Amino acid sequence: IAYLVQCAGQFKSDIRIEEDEKFINAKSIMGTISLAIKEDDTISIVATGEDEDKAVEEICKILCWLNIELLRDEFHPFFVCD
């Protein structure tokens, strides 16, 4: 979790992690811990700002490494975990 927050903090964009009806600021360690995401959870990553595409890509890479499933639909960027 700390690495995810550290990575998110490197971007100028606002980055949100959403699960069900809960959402947190990905740059907040307390918020990220309180979301309690774990392996096989399904979440969305939403970023807005000048480096939003790169931010989503990097956060998704971390979450894929943790085996977190990313929601894919017309409102969320498509990202395939390798």
mmCIF file of N, CA and C in Angstrom:
data_model
loop_
_atom_site.group_PDB
_atom_site.id
_atom_site.type_symbol
_atom_site.label_atom_id
_atom_site.label_comp_id
_atom_site.label_asym_id
_atom_site.label_seq_id
_atom_site.Cartn_x
_atom_site.Cartn_y
_atom_site.Cartn_z
ATOM 1 N N ILE A 1 0.832 -1.199 0.000
ATOM 2 C CA ILE A 1 0.000 0.000 0.000
ATOM 3 C C ILE A 1 0.872 1.257 0.000
ATOM 4 N N ALA A 2 1.919 1.245 0.805
ATOM 5 C CA ALA A 2 2.787 2.423 0.879
ATOM 6 C C ALA A 2 3.415 2.726 -0.481
ATOM 7 N N TYR A 3 3.802 1.682 -1.212
ATOM 8 C CA TYR A 3 4.404 1.890 -2.528
ATOM 9 C C TYR A 3 3.386 2.492 -3.498
ATOM 10 N N LEU A 4 2.140 2.032 -3.426
ATOM 11 C CA LEU A 4 1.089 2.569 -4.281
ATOM 12 C C LEU A 4 0.892 4.056 -4.014
ATOM 13 N N VAL A 5 0.829 4.436 -2.746
ATOM 14 C CA VAL A 5 0.652 5.844 -2.361
ATOM 15 C C VAL A 5 1.861 6.667 -2.799
ATOM 16 N N GLN A 6 3.042 6.122 -2.619
ATOM 17 C CA GLN A 6 4.269 6.811 -3.032
ATOM 18 C C GLN A 6 4.261 7.035 -4.547
ATOM 19 N N CYS A 7 3.866 6.032 -5.293
ATOM 20 C CA CYS A 7 3.795 6.155 -6.752
ATOM 21 C C CYS A 7 2.765 7.209 -7.139
ATOM 22 N N ALA A 8 1.590 7.170 -6.531
ATOM 23 C CA ALA A 8 0.531 8.142 -6.835
ATOM 24 C C ALA A 8 0.996 9.565 -6.552
ATOM 25 N N GLY A 9 1.778 9.738 -5.507
ATOM 26 C CA GLY A 9 2.253 11.054 -5.120
ATOM 27 C C GLY A 9 3.207 11.695 -6.108
ATOM 28 N N GLN A 10 3.740 10.907 -7.029
ATOM 29 C CA GLN A 10 4.674 11.421 -8.032
ATOM 30 C C GLN A 10 3.967 12.142 -9.177
ATOM 31 N N PHE A 11 2.639 12.024 -9.233
ATOM 32 C CA PHE A 11 1.892 12.606 -10.340
ATOM 33 C C PHE A 11 1.171 13.872 -9.910
ATOM 34 N N LYS A 12 1.000 14.792 -10.862
ATOM 35 C CA LYS A 12 0.291 16.040 -10.594
ATOM 36 C C LYS A 12 -1.221 15.839 -10.602
ATOM 37 N N SER A 13 -1.692 14.820 -11.302
ATOM 38 C CA SER A 13 -3.117 14.550 -11.418
ATOM 39 C C SER A 13 -3.729 14.142 -10.079
ATOM 40 N N ASP A 14 -5.030 14.398 -9.946
ATOM 41 C CA ASP A 14 -5.791 13.841 -8.836
ATOM 42 C C ASP A 14 -6.082 12.391 -9.195
ATOM 43 N N ILE A 15 -5.828 11.484 -8.271
ATOM 44 C CA ILE A 15 -6.018 10.057 -8.532
ATOM 45 C C ILE A 15 -6.932 9.489 -7.459
ATOM 46 N N ARG A 16 -7.988 8.820 -7.917
ATOM 47 C CA ARG A 16 -8.962 8.238 -7.006
ATOM 48 C C ARG A 16 -9.041 6.736 -7.215
ATOM 49 N N ILE A 17 -9.170 6.011 -6.129
ATOM 50 C CA ILE A 17 -9.433 4.579 -6.192
ATOM 51 C C ILE A 17 -10.864 4.392 -5.709
ATOM 52 N N GLU A 18 -11.652 3.672 -6.512
ATOM 53 C CA GLU A 18 -13.062 3.464 -6.189
ATOM 54 C C GLU A 18 -13.360 1.980 -6.065
ATOM 55 N N GLU A 19 -14.132 1.649 -5.037
ATOM 56 C CA GLU A 19 -14.619 0.280 -4.853
ATOM 57 C C GLU A 19 -16.056 0.375 -4.360
ATOM 58 N N ASP A 20 -16.956 -0.271 -5.087
ATOM 59 C CA ASP A 20 -18.386 -0.160 -4.787
ATOM 60 C C ASP A 20 -18.749 1.326 -4.734
ATOM 61 N N GLU A 21 -19.256 1.813 -3.632
ATOM 62 C CA GLU A 21 -19.621 3.221 -3.523
ATOM 63 C C GLU A 21 -18.612 4.019 -2.712
ATOM 64 N N LYS A 22 -17.483 3.403 -2.385
ATOM 65 C CA LYS A 22 -16.443 4.087 -1.620
ATOM 66 C C LYS A 22 -15.369 4.584 -2.577
ATOM 67 N N PHE A 23 -14.785 5.736 -2.261
ATOM 68 C CA PHE A 23 -13.654 6.213 -3.045
ATOM 69 C C PHE A 23 -12.693 6.957 -2.131
ATOM 70 N N ILE A 24 -11.426 6.882 -2.491
ATOM 71 C CA ILE A 24 -10.394 7.539 -1.683
ATOM 72 C C ILE A 24 -9.381 8.214 -2.611
ATOM 73 N N ASN A 25 -8.636 9.134 -2.032
ATOM 74 C CA ASN A 25 -7.515 9.780 -2.712
ATOM 75 C C ASN A 25 -6.349 8.799 -2.674
ATOM 76 N N ALA A 26 -5.847 8.400 -3.827
ATOM 77 C CA ALA A 26 -4.761 7.425 -3.895
ATOM 78 C C ALA A 26 -3.461 7.954 -3.297
ATOM 79 N N LYS A 27 -3.380 9.253 -3.052
ATOM 80 C CA LYS A 27 -2.178 9.840 -2.462
ATOM 81 C C LYS A 27 -2.237 9.852 -0.935
ATOM 82 N N SER A 28 -3.338 9.353 -0.385
ATOM 83 C CA SER A 28 -3.530 9.340 1.066
ATOM 84 C C SER A 28 -3.288 7.947 1.620
ATOM 85 N N ILE A 29 -2.272 7.799 2.447
ATOM 86 C CA ILE A 29 -1.979 6.493 3.037
ATOM 87 C C ILE A 29 -3.133 6.025 3.917
ATOM 88 N N MET A 30 -3.704 6.924 4.702
ATOM 89 C CA MET A 30 -4.813 6.549 5.580
ATOM 90 C C MET A 30 -6.055 6.170 4.774
ATOM 91 N N GLY A 31 -6.329 6.921 3.722
ATOM 92 C CA GLY A 31 -7.464 6.598 2.870
ATOM 93 C C GLY A 31 -7.290 5.253 2.185
ATOM 94 N N THR A 32 -6.097 5.010 1.685
ATOM 95 C CA THR A 32 -5.828 3.757 0.987
ATOM 96 C C THR A 32 -5.919 2.574 1.943
ATOM 97 N N ILE A 33 -5.405 2.741 3.144
ATOM 98 C CA ILE A 33 -5.511 1.671 4.145
ATOM 99 C C ILE A 33 -6.974 1.431 4.509
ATOM 100 N N SER A 34 -7.732 2.508 4.682
ATOM 101 C CA SER A 34 -9.138 2.368 5.086
ATOM 102 C C SER A 34 -9.978 1.670 4.017
ATOM 103 N N LEU A 35 -9.598 1.779 2.754
ATOM 104 C CA LEU A 35 -10.325 1.095 1.693
ATOM 105 C C LEU A 35 -10.135 -0.421 1.796
ATOM 106 N N ALA A 36 -9.004 -0.834 2.344
ATOM 107 C CA ALA A 36 -8.711 -2.255 2.607
ATOM 108 C C ALA A 36 -8.828 -3.130 1.361
ATOM 109 N N ILE A 37 -8.273 -2.651 0.234
ATOM 110 C CA ILE A 37 -8.305 -3.472 -0.969
ATOM 111 C C ILE A 37 -7.394 -4.675 -0.772
ATOM 112 N N LYS A 38 -7.826 -5.791 -1.327
ATOM 113 C CA LYS A 38 -7.050 -7.019 -1.190
ATOM 114 C C LYS A 38 -7.123 -7.810 -2.490
ATOM 115 N N GLU A 39 -6.345 -8.849 -2.557
ATOM 116 C CA GLU A 39 -6.300 -9.680 -3.749
ATOM 117 C C GLU A 39 -7.702 -10.103 -4.159
ATOM 118 N N ASP A 40 -7.957 -10.049 -5.456
ATOM 119 C CA ASP A 40 -9.220 -10.430 -6.085
ATOM 120 C C ASP A 40 -10.363 -9.438 -5.886
ATOM 121 N N ASP A 41 -10.117 -8.270 -5.260
ATOM 122 C CA ASP A 41 -11.122 -7.211 -5.223
ATOM 123 C C ASP A 41 -11.205 -6.572 -6.611
ATOM 124 N N THR A 42 -12.339 -5.988 -6.932
ATOM 125 C CA THR A 42 -12.518 -5.267 -8.189
ATOM 126 C C THR A 42 -12.666 -3.788 -7.872
ATOM 127 N N ILE A 43 -11.798 -2.980 -8.463
ATOM 128 C CA ILE A 43 -11.792 -1.539 -8.194
ATOM 129 C C ILE A 43 -11.654 -0.761 -9.498
ATOM 130 N N SER A 44 -11.816 0.545 -9.395
ATOM 131 C CA SER A 44 -11.599 1.454 -10.528
ATOM 132 C C SER A 44 -10.556 2.484 -10.130
ATOM 133 N N ILE A 45 -9.774 2.910 -11.106
ATOM 134 C CA ILE A 45 -8.810 3.987 -10.926
ATOM 135 C C ILE A 45 -9.263 5.141 -11.803
ATOM 136 N N VAL A 46 -9.428 6.315 -11.199
ATOM 137 C CA VAL A 46 -9.852 7.497 -11.950
ATOM 138 C C VAL A 46 -8.837 8.601 -11.682
ATOM 139 N N ALA A 47 -8.275 9.155 -12.741
ATOM 140 C CA ALA A 47 -7.309 10.244 -12.599
ATOM 141 C C ALA A 47 -7.739 11.408 -13.485
ATOM 142 N N THR A 48 -7.550 12.615 -12.970
ATOM 143 C CA THR A 48 -7.828 13.814 -13.754
ATOM 144 C C THR A 48 -6.663 14.774 -13.595
ATOM 145 N N GLY A 49 -6.162 15.249 -14.718
ATOM 146 C CA GLY A 49 -5.053 16.184 -14.691
ATOM 147 C C GLY A 49 -4.130 15.990 -15.878
ATOM 148 N N GLU A 50 -3.057 16.736 -15.877
ATOM 149 C CA GLU A 50 -2.175 16.762 -17.049
ATOM 150 C C GLU A 50 -1.438 15.463 -17.315
ATOM 151 N N ASP A 51 -1.212 14.630 -16.301
ATOM 152 C CA ASP A 51 -0.507 13.355 -16.509
ATOM 153 C C ASP A 51 -1.392 12.167 -16.140
ATOM 154 N N GLU A 52 -2.698 12.319 -16.347
ATOM 155 C CA GLU A 52 -3.667 11.304 -15.921
ATOM 156 C C GLU A 52 -3.447 9.942 -16.568
ATOM 157 N N ASP A 53 -3.119 9.906 -17.855
ATOM 158 C CA ASP A 53 -2.928 8.618 -18.526
ATOM 159 C C ASP A 53 -1.760 7.842 -17.928
ATOM 160 N N LYS A 54 -0.647 8.524 -17.736
ATOM 161 C CA LYS A 54 0.528 7.878 -17.159
ATOM 162 C C LYS A 54 0.251 7.460 -15.711
ATOM 163 N N ALA A 55 -0.466 8.280 -14.970
ATOM 164 C CA ALA A 55 -0.801 7.961 -13.576
ATOM 165 C C ALA A 55 -1.627 6.686 -13.496
ATOM 166 N N VAL A 56 -2.664 6.592 -14.313
ATOM 167 C CA VAL A 56 -3.513 5.394 -14.313
ATOM 168 C C VAL A 56 -2.701 4.172 -14.712
ATOM 169 N N GLU A 57 -1.874 4.320 -15.722
ATOM 170 C CA GLU A 57 -1.051 3.201 -16.187
ATOM 171 C C GLU A 57 -0.144 2.676 -15.067
ATOM 172 N N GLU A 58 0.535 3.563 -14.381
ATOM 173 C CA GLU A 58 1.463 3.144 -13.331
ATOM 174 C C GLU A 58 0.742 2.543 -12.121
ATOM 175 N N ILE A 59 -0.370 3.146 -11.720
ATOM 176 C CA ILE A 59 -1.139 2.607 -10.596
ATOM 177 C C ILE A 59 -1.699 1.238 -10.961
ATOM 178 N N CYS A 60 -2.170 1.081 -12.188
ATOM 179 C CA CYS A 60 -2.694 -0.210 -12.630
ATOM 180 C C CYS A 60 -1.616 -1.291 -12.619
ATOM 181 N N LYS A 61 -0.411 -0.945 -12.997
ATOM 182 C CA LYS A 61 0.680 -1.920 -12.966
ATOM 183 C C LYS A 61 0.893 -2.445 -11.542
ATOM 184 N N ILE A 62 0.866 -1.551 -10.585
ATOM 185 C CA ILE A 62 1.047 -1.957 -9.184
ATOM 186 C C ILE A 62 -0.100 -2.856 -8.747
ATOM 187 N N LEU A 63 -1.321 -2.460 -9.080
ATOM 188 C CA LEU A 63 -2.478 -3.238 -8.664
ATOM 189 C C LEU A 63 -2.521 -4.597 -9.351
ATOM 190 N N CYS A 64 -2.091 -4.676 -10.588
ATOM 191 C CA CYS A 64 -2.017 -5.965 -11.273
ATOM 192 C C CYS A 64 -1.021 -6.880 -10.581
ATOM 193 N N TRP A 65 0.086 -6.307 -10.155
ATOM 194 C CA TRP A 65 1.101 -7.077 -9.435
ATOM 195 C C TRP A 65 0.517 -7.637 -8.135
ATOM 196 N N LEU A 66 -0.420 -6.909 -7.546
ATOM 197 C CA LEU A 66 -1.077 -7.346 -6.312
ATOM 198 C C LEU A 66 -2.313 -8.216 -6.583
ATOM 199 N N ASN A 67 -2.576 -8.528 -7.854
ATOM 200 C CA ASN A 67 -3.732 -9.327 -8.262
ATOM 201 C C ASN A 67 -5.064 -8.673 -7.916
ATOM 202 N N ILE A 68 -5.124 -7.356 -8.060
ATOM 203 C CA ILE A 68 -6.368 -6.620 -7.870
ATOM 204 C C ILE A 68 -7.019 -6.474 -9.243
ATOM 205 N N GLU A 69 -8.269 -6.859 -9.372
ATOM 206 C CA GLU A 69 -8.960 -6.778 -10.652
ATOM 207 C C GLU A 69 -9.432 -5.350 -10.899
ATOM 208 N N LEU A 70 -9.196 -4.868 -12.105
ATOM 209 C CA LEU A 70 -9.566 -3.503 -12.463
ATOM 210 C C LEU A 70 -10.849 -3.494 -13.265
ATOM 211 N N LEU A 71 -11.797 -2.655 -12.859
ATOM 212 C CA LEU A 71 -13.076 -2.539 -13.551
ATOM 213 C C LEU A 71 -12.845 -1.937 -14.924
ATOM 214 N N ARG A 72 -13.447 -2.553 -15.923
ATOM 215 C CA ARG A 72 -13.292 -2.063 -17.288
ATOM 216 C C ARG A 72 -14.680 -1.803 -17.874
ATOM 217 N N ASP A 73 -14.954 -0.572 -18.208
ATOM 218 C CA ASP A 73 -16.192 -0.225 -18.896
ATOM 219 C C ASP A 73 -15.975 1.068 -19.657
ATOM 220 N N GLU A 74 -17.041 1.612 -20.217
ATOM 221 C CA GLU A 74 -16.878 2.803 -21.062
ATOM 222 C C GLU A 74 -16.432 4.039 -20.287
ATOM 223 N N PHE A 75 -16.527 3.999 -18.971
ATOM 224 C CA PHE A 75 -16.153 5.156 -18.167
ATOM 225 C C PHE A 75 -14.751 5.056 -17.565
ATOM 226 N N HIS A 76 -14.114 3.915 -17.724
ATOM 227 C CA HIS A 76 -12.810 3.686 -17.093
ATOM 228 C C HIS A 76 -11.797 3.243 -18.131
ATOM 229 N N PRO A 77 -10.567 3.675 -17.979
ATOM 230 C CA PRO A 77 -9.531 3.262 -18.938
ATOM 231 C C PRO A 77 -9.397 1.747 -18.976
ATOM 232 N N PHE A 78 -9.146 1.224 -20.152
ATOM 233 C CA PHE A 78 -8.931 -0.218 -20.285
ATOM 234 C C PHE A 78 -7.462 -0.528 -20.036
ATOM 235 N N PHE A 79 -7.231 -1.453 -19.172
ATOM 236 C CA PHE A 79 -5.853 -1.841 -18.877
ATOM 237 C C PHE A 79 -5.827 -3.339 -18.691
ATOM 238 N N VAL A 80 -4.917 -4.026 -19.356
ATOM 239 C CA VAL A 80 -4.814 -5.474 -19.253
ATOM 240 C C VAL A 80 -3.614 -5.831 -18.409
ATOM 241 N N CYS A 81 -3.861 -6.620 -17.369
ATOM 242 C CA CYS A 81 -2.751 -7.100 -16.539
ATOM 243 C C CYS A 81 -2.009 -8.198 -17.301
ATOM 244 N N ASP A 82 -0.698 -8.089 -17.371
ATOM 245 C CA ASP A 82 0.108 -9.112 -18.045
ATOM 246 C C ASP A 82 0.412 -10.253 -17.110
#
